GROMACS .gro file of C-alpha atoms in nm:
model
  418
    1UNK     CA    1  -0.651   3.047   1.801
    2UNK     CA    2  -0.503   2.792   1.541
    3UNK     CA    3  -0.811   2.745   1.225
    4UNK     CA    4  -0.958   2.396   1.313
    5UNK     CA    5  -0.822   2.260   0.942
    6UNK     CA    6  -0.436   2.351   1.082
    7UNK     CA    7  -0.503   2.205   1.402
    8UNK     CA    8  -0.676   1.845   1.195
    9UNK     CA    9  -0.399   1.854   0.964
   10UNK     CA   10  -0.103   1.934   1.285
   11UNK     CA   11  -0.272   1.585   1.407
   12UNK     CA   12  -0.251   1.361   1.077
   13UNK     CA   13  -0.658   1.431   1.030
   14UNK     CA   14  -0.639   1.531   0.674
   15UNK     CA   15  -0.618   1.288   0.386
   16UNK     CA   16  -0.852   1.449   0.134
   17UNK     CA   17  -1.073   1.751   0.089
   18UNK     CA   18  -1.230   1.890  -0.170
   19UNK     CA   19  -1.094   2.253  -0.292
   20UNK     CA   20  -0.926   2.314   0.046
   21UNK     CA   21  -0.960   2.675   0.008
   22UNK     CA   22  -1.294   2.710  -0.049
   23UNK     CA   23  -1.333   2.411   0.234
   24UNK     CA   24  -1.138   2.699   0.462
   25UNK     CA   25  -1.325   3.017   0.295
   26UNK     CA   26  -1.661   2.816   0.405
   27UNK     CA   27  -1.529   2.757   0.799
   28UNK     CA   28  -1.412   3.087   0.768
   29UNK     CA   29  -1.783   3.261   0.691
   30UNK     CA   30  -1.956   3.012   0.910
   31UNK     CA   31  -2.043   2.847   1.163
   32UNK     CA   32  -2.123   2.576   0.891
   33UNK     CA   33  -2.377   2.240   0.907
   34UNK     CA   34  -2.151   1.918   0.882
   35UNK     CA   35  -2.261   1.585   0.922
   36UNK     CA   36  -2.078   1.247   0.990
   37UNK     CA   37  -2.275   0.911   0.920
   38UNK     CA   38  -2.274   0.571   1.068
   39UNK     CA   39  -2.412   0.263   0.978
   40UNK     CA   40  -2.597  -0.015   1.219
   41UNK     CA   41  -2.448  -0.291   1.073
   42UNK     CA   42  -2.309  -0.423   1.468
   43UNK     CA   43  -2.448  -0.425   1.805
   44UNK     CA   44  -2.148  -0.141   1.910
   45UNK     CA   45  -1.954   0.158   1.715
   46UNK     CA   46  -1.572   0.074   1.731
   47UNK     CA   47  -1.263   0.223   1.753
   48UNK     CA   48  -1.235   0.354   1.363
   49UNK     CA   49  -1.571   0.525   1.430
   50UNK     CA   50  -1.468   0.720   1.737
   51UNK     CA   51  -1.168   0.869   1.537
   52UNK     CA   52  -1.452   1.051   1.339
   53UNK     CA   53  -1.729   1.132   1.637
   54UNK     CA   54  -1.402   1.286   1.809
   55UNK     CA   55  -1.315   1.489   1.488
   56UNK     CA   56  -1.672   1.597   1.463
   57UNK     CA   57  -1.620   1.702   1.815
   58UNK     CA   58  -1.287   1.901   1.699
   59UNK     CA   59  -1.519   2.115   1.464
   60UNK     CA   60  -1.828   2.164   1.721
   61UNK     CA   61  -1.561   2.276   1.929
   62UNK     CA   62  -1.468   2.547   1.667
   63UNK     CA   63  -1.776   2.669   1.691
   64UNK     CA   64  -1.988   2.442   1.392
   65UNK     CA   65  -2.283   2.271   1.437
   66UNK     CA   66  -2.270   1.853   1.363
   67UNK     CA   67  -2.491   1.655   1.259
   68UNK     CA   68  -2.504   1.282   1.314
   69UNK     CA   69  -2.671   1.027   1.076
   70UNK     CA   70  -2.744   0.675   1.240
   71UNK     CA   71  -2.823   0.461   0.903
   72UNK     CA   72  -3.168   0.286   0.957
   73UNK     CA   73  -3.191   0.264   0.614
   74UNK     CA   74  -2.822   0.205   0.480
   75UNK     CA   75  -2.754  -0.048   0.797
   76UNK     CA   76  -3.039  -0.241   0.637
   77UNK     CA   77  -2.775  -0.289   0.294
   78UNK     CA   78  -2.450  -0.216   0.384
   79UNK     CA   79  -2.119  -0.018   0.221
   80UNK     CA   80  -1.975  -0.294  -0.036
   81UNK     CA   81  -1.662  -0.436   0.157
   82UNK     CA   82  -1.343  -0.589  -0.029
   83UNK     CA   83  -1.386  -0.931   0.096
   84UNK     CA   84  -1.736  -0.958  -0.057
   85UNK     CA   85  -2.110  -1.002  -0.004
   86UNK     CA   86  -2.254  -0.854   0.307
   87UNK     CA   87  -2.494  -1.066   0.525
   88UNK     CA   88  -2.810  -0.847   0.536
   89UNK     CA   89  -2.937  -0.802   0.908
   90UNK     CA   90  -3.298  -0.853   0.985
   91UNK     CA   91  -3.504  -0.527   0.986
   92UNK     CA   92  -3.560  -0.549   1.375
   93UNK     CA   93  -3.239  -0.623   1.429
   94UNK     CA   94  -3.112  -0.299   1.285
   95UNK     CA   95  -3.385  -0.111   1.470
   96UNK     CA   96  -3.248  -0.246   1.793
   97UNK     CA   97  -2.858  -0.130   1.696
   98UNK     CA   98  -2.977   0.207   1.591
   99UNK     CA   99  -3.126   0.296   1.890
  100UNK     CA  100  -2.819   0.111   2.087
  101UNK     CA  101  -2.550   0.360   1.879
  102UNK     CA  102  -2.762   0.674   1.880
  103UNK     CA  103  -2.720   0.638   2.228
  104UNK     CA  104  -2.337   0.599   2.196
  105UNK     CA  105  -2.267   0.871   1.937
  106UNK     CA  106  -2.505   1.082   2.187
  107UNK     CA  107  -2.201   1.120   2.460
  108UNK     CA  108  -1.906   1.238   2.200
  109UNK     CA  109  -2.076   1.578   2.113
  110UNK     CA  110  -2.267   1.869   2.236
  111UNK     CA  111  -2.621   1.928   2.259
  112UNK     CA  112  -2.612   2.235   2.429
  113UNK     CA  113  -2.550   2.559   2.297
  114UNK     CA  114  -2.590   2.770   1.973
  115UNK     CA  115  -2.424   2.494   1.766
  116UNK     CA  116  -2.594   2.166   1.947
  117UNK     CA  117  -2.595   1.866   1.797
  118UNK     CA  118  -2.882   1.674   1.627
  119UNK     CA  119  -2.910   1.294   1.552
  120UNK     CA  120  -3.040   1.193   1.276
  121UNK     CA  121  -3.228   0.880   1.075
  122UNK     CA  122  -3.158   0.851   0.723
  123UNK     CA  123  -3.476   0.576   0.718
  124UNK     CA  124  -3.717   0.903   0.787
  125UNK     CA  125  -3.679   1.027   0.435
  126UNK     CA  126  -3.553   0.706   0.246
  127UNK     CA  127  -3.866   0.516   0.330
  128UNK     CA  128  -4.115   0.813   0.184
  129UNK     CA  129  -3.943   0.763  -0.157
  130UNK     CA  130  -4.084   0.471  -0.402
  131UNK     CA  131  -3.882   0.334  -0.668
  132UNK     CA  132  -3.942   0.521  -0.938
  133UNK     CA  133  -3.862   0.886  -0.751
  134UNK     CA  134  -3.543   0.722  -0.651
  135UNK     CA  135  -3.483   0.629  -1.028
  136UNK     CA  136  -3.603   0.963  -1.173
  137UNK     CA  137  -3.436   1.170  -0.933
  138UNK     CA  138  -3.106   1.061  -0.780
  139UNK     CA  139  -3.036   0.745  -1.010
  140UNK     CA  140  -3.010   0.967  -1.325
  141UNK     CA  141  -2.698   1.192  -1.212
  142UNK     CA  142  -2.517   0.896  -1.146
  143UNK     CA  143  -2.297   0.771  -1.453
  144UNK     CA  144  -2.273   0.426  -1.419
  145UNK     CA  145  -1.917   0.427  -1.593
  146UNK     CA  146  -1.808   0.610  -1.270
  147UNK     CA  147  -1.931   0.370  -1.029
  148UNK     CA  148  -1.760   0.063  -1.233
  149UNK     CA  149  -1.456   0.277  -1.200
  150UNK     CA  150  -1.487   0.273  -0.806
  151UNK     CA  151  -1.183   0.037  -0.611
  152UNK     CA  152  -1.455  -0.113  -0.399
  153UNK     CA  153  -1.672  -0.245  -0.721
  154UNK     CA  154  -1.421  -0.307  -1.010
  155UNK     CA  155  -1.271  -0.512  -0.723
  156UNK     CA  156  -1.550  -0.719  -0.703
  157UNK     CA  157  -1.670  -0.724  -1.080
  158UNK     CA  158  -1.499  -1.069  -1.108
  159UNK     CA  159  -1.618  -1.193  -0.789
  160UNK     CA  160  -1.947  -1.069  -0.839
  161UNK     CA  161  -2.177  -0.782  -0.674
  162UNK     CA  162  -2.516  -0.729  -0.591
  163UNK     CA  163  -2.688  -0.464  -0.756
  164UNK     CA  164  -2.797  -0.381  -0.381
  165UNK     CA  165  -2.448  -0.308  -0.270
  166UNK     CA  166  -2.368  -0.145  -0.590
  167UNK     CA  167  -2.679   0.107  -0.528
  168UNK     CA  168  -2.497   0.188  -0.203
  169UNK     CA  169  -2.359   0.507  -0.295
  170UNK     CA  170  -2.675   0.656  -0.433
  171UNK     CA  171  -2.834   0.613  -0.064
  172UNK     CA  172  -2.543   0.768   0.134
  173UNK     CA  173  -2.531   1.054  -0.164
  174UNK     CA  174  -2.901   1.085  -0.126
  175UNK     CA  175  -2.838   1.170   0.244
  176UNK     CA  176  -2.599   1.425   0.192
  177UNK     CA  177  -2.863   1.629  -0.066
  178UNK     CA  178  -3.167   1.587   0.178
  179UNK     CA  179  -2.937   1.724   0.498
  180UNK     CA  180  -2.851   2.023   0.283
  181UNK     CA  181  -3.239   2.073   0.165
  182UNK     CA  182  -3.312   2.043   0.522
  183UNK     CA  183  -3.060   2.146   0.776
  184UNK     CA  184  -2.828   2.374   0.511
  185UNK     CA  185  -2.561   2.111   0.549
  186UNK     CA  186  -2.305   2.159   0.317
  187UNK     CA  187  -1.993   1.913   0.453
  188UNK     CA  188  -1.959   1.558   0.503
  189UNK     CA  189  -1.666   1.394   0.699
  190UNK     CA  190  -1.553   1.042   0.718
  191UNK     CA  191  -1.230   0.832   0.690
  192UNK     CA  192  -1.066   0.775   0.384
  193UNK     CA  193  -1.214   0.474   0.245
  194UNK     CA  194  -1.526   0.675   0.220
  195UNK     CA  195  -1.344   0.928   0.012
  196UNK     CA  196  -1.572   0.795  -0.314
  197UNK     CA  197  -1.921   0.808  -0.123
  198UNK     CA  198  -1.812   1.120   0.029
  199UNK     CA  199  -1.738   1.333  -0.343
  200UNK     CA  200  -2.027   1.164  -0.504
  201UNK     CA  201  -2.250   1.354  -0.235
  202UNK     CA  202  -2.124   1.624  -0.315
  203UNK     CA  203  -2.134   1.615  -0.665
  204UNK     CA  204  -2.521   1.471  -0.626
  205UNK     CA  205  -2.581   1.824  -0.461
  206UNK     CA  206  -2.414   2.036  -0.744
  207UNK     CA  207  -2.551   1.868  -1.027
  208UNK     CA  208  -2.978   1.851  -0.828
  209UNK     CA  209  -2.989   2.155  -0.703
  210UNK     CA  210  -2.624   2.373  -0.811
  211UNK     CA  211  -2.551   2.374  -0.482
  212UNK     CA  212  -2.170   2.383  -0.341
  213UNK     CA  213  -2.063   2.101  -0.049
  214UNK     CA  214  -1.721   1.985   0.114
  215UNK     CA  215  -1.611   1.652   0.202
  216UNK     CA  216  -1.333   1.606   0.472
  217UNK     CA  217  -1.151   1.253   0.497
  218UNK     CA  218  -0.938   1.123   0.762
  219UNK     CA  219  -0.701   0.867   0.719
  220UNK     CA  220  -0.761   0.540   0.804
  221UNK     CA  221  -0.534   0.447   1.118
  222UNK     CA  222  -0.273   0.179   1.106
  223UNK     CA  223  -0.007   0.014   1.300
  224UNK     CA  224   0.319  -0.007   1.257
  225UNK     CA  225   0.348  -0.318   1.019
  226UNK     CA  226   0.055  -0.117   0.787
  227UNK     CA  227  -0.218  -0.330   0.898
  228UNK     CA  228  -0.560  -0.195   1.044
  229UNK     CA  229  -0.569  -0.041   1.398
  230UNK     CA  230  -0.839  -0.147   1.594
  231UNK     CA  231  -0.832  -0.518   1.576
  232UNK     CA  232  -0.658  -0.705   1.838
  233UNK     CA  233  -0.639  -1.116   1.858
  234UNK     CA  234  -0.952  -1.163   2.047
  235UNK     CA  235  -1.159  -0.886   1.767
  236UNK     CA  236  -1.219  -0.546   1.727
  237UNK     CA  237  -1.183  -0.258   2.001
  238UNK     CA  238  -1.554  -0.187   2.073
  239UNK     CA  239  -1.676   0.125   2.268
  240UNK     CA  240  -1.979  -0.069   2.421
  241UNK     CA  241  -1.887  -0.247   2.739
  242UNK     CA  242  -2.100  -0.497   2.696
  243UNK     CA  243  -1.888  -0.649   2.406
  244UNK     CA  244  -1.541  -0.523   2.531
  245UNK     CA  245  -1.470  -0.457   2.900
  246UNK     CA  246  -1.347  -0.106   2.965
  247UNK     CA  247  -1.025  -0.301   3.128
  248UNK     CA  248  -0.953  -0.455   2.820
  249UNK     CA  249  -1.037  -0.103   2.632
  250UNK     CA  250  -0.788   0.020   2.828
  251UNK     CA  251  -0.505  -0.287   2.772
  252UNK     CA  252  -0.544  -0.167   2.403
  253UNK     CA  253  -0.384   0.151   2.449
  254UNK     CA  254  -0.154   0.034   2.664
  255UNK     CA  255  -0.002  -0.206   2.407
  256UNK     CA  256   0.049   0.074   2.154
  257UNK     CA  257   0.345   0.049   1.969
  258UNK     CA  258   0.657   0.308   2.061
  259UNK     CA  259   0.638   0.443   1.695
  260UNK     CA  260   0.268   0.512   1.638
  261UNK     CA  261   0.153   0.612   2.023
  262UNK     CA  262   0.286   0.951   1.961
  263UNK     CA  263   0.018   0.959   1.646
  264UNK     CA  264  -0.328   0.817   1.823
  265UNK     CA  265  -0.229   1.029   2.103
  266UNK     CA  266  -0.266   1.315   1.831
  267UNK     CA  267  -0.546   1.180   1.666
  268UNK     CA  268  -0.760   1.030   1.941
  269UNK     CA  269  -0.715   1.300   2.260
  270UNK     CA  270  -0.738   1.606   2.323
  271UNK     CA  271  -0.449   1.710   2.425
  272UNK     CA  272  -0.275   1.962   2.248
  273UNK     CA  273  -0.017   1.872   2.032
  274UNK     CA  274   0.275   2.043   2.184
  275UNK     CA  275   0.184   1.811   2.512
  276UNK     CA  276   0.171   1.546   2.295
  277UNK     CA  277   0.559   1.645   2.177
  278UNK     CA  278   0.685   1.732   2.472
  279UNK     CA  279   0.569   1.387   2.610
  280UNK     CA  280   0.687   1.183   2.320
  281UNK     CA  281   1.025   1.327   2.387
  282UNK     CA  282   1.064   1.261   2.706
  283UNK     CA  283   0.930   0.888   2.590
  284UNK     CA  284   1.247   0.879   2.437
  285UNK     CA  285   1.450   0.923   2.699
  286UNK     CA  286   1.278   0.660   2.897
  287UNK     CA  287   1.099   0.442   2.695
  288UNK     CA  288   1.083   0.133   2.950
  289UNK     CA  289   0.817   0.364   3.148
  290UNK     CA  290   0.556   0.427   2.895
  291UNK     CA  291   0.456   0.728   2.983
  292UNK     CA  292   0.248   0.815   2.610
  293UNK     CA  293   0.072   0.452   2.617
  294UNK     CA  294  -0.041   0.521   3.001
  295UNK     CA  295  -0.149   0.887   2.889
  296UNK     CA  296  -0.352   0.756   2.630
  297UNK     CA  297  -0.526   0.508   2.755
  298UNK     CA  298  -0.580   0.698   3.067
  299UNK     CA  299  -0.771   0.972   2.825
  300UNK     CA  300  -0.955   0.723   2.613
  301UNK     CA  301  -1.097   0.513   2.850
  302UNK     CA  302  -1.214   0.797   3.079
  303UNK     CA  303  -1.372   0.963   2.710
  304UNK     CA  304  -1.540   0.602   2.680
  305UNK     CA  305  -1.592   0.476   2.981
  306UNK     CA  306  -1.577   0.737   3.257
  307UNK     CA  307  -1.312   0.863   3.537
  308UNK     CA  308  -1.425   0.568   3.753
  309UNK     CA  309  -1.368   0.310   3.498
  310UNK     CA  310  -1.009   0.426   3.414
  311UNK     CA  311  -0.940   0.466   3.762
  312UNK     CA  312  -1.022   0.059   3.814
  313UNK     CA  313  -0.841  -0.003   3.510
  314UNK     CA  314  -0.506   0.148   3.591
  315UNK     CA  315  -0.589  -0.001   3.942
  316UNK     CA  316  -0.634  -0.390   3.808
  317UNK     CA  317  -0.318  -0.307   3.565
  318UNK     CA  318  -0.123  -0.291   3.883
  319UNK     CA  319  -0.228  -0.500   4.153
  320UNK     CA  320  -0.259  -0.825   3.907
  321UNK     CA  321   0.091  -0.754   3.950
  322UNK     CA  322   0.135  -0.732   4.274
  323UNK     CA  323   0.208  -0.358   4.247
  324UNK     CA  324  -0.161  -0.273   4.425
  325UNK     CA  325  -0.433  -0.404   4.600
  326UNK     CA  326  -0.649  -0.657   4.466
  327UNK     CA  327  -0.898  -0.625   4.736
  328UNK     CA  328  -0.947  -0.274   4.614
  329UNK     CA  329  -1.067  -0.411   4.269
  330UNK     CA  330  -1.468  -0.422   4.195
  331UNK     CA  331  -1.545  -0.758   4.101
  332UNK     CA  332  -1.661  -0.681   3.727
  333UNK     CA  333  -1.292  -0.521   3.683
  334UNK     CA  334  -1.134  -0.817   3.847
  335UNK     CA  335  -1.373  -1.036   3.637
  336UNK     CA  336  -1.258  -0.886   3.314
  337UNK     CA  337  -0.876  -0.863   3.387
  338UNK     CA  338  -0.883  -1.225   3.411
  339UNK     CA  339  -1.091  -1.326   3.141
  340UNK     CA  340  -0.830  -1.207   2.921
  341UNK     CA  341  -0.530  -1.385   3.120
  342UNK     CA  342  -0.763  -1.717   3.152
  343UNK     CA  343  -0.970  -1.842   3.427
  344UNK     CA  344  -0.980  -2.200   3.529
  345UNK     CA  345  -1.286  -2.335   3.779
  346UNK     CA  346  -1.135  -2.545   4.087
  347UNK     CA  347  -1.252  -2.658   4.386
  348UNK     CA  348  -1.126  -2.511   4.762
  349UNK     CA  349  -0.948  -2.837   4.836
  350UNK     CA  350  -0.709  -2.825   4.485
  351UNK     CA  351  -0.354  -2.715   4.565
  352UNK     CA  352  -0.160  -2.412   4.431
  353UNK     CA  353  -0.020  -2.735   4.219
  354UNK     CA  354  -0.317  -2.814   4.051
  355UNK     CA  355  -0.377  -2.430   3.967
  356UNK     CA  356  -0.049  -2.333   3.809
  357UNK     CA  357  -0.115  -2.656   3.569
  358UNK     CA  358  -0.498  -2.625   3.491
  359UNK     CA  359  -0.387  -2.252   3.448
  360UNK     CA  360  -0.090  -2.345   3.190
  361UNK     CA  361   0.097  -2.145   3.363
  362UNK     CA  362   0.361  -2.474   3.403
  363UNK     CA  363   0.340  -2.743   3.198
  364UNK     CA  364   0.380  -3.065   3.455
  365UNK     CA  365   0.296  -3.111   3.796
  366UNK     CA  366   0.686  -3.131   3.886
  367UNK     CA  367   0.731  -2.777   3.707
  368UNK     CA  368   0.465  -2.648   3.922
  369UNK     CA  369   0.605  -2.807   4.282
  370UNK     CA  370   0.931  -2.672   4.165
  371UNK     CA  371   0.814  -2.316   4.082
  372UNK     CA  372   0.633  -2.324   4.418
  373UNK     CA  373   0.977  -2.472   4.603
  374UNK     CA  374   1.174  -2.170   4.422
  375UNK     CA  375   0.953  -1.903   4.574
  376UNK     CA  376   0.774  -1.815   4.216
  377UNK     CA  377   0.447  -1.896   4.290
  378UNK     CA  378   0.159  -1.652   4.465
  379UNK     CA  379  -0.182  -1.687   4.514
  380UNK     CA  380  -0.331  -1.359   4.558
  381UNK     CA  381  -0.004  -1.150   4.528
  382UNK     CA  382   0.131  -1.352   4.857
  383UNK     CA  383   0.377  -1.614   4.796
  384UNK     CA  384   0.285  -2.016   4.844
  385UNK     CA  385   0.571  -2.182   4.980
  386UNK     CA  386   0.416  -2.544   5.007
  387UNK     CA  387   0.304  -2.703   4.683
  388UNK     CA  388   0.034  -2.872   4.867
  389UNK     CA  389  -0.132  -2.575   5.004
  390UNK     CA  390  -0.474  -2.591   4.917
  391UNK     CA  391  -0.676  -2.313   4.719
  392UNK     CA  392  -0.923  -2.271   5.027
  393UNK     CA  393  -0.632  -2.136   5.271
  394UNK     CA  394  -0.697  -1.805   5.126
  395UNK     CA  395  -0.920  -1.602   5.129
  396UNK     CA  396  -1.108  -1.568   4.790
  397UNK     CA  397  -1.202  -1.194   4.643
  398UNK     CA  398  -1.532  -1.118   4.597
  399UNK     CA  399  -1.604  -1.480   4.761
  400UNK     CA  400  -1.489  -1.670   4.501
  401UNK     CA  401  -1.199  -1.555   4.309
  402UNK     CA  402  -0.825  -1.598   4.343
  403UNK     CA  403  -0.534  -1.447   4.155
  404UNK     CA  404  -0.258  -1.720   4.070
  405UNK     CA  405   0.042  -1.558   3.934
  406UNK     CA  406   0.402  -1.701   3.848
  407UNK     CA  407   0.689  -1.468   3.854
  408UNK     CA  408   0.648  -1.136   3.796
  409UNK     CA  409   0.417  -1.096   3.488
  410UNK     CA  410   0.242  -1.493   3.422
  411UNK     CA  411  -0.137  -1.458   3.576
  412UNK     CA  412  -0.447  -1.691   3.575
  413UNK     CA  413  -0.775  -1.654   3.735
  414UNK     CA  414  -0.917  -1.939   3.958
  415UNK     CA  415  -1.310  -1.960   4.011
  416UNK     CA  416  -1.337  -2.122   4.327
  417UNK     CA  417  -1.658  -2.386   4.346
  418UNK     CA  418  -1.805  -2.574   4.620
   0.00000   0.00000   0.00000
């Protein structure tokens, strides 16, 4: 069986550990305690923080036991971002998203078995310390020439930080030393822009109590041009489907780029990595077919969403195309597929005219009549011949919706009212 660090690092999962030997001697002797944190500070985890539930997975699976740390307290402040001052959430309203992702985190891991997982509240132990404890205790092993030194605060020494944000890494090190005390936790993992929180845990625990700890990073993912996967032009890739549909989760993966598919495929599934190869390969043979970007978001939107919500998915990617059948479509699928494309509200007695224009999908009335007279026009994947025809000659899905597609690949949604 290939040692879970070859098998992270065979997938791109390694960007920094500390003393990798002694990280391997540790796995070696265990099963070992890890722990992977996540803050509250949005309704929804997204797409960065399923890369590290699904490595967390990767090392249950290995046979160690995880940890996972929903911040009630740190959500309250917030890591210090680049761009500058956090807007503090409410205390309630942080209560509500950490019950909301410990539900989330809850269906990535195990919590069955000899190494079962346990979720966690950092606010149980932070909110039994007073000030002066915290001081005494944790603030005094933390050199404050060191924390200057960090990218995330000398980049905002001219800008200006709070001393709230600046505290940050004493709370998330603080976690660390109380999961060793109490659950004999002795690695953290995270991605790599946590690589300065992560150390300074471990270096809280060696220098309270002379204990030894690992930190694992994994890189932070990117597209092709170097900017930061996971945002798309409408926002970020959410796993809750209240805030992204799972059709749209899916669309995601579908529009992965030829020359980083092969890597998220690596990173994000489990597949194992000589499919992965063997797939990408024949990719390149026929590239027009997208076999990798179907495979992937096949796997990740069944891992999210469940077999029944990829199965719509894949079914709306087709018949919105004429390629299926869009009777076959539940209406929240069919809803969500045309969100994205647009959705215009008409009445039963505008024609397949007036749709293709409110839709944008011609720019004049005479473009639309002559798309229609060319035989590019379709109204539920059959083809209007008469620019008059009025929206009410067919039969709306679901009672009130219609498809209205030009050629092969322009769609709109129409939302019939009376």
């Amino acid at each position: 069986m290939t040692h879970v660090l070859d098998d992270l690092d065979a997938r791109g999962l390694l960007a920094h550990t500390t003393d990798a030997d002694a990280l391997r001697a540790a796995l070696d002797d265990g099963p070992i305690t890890y722990y992977v944190g996540f803050d509250p500070t949005a309704p929804s985890l997204h797409v960065g923080n399923l890369l590290q539930l699904l490595t967390a997975r990767r090392l249950q699976l290995a046979g160690h036991r995880p940890l996972v740390l929903v911040g009630g307290s740190t959500g309250l402040i917030g890591d210090p971002k680049q761009s500058g001052e956090r807007v503090m959430n409410s205390p309630e309203t942080v209560a509500g998203w950490v019950e909301r992702i410990r539900e989330q985190v809850s269906q990535f891991v195990s919590f069955e078995g000899e190494n079962a997982a346990t979720v966690v509240n950092n606010l149980d132990w932070t909110s039994q310390i007073n000030t002066i404890d915290f001081l005494r205790d944790i603030g005094k092993h933390f050199p404050v020439n060191r924390m200057l030194a960090r990218d995330v605060v000398s980049s905002r020494l001219e800008s200006g930080i709070s001393y709230t944000e600046f505290s940050y890494v004493l709370l998330q090190s603080l976690d660390f030393l109380e999961l060793y005390r109490r659950h004999g936790c002795v690695l953290q993992t995270g991605g790599s822009d946590q690589w300065g929180n992560l150390t300074a845990g471990v270096e809280l625990i060696r220098r309270s109590d002379g204990g030894k700890a690992h930190a694992l990073a994994t890189p932070l993912i990117t597209k092709a041009d170097g900017t930061k996967f996971g945002k798309t032009e409408s926002g970020t890739i959410w796993l809750d489907p209240d805030l992204m549909s799972p059709y749209a989760f899916h669309q995601a993966w579908i529009q992965a780029e030829d020359t980083k598919v092969g890597e998220y495929l690596k990173q994000f599934t489990f597949l194992p990595v000589e499919e992965v190869d063997a797939l990408m390969a024949e990719h390149a043979e026929a590239p027009g077919r997208r076999l990798p970007q179907r495979r992937l978001a096949r796997e990740l939107t069944t891992l999210v969403h469940g077999e029944a919500e990829a199965d719509a998915a894949e079914l709306a990617a087709t018949a919105l195309f004429g390629r299926g059948q869009l009777e076959d479509l539940p209406e929240s699928t069919l809803a969500a597929a045309l969100a994205g494309a647009g959705v215009s509200e008409l009445s039963a007695e505008a024609t397949i005219t007036d749709a293709l224009v409110a839709a944008g999908l011609s720019d004049s009335r005479s473009a639309a009549r002559r798309a229609v007279t060319e035989g590019g026009a379709y109204v539920n994947n059959v083809r209007v011949d008469d620019p008059e025809q009025t929206l009410g000659a067919t039969t709306p899905l679901h009672g009130s919706w219609l498809v209205v597609r030009r050629g092969k690949r322009q769609i709109a949604g129409v939302k019939l009212h009376p």
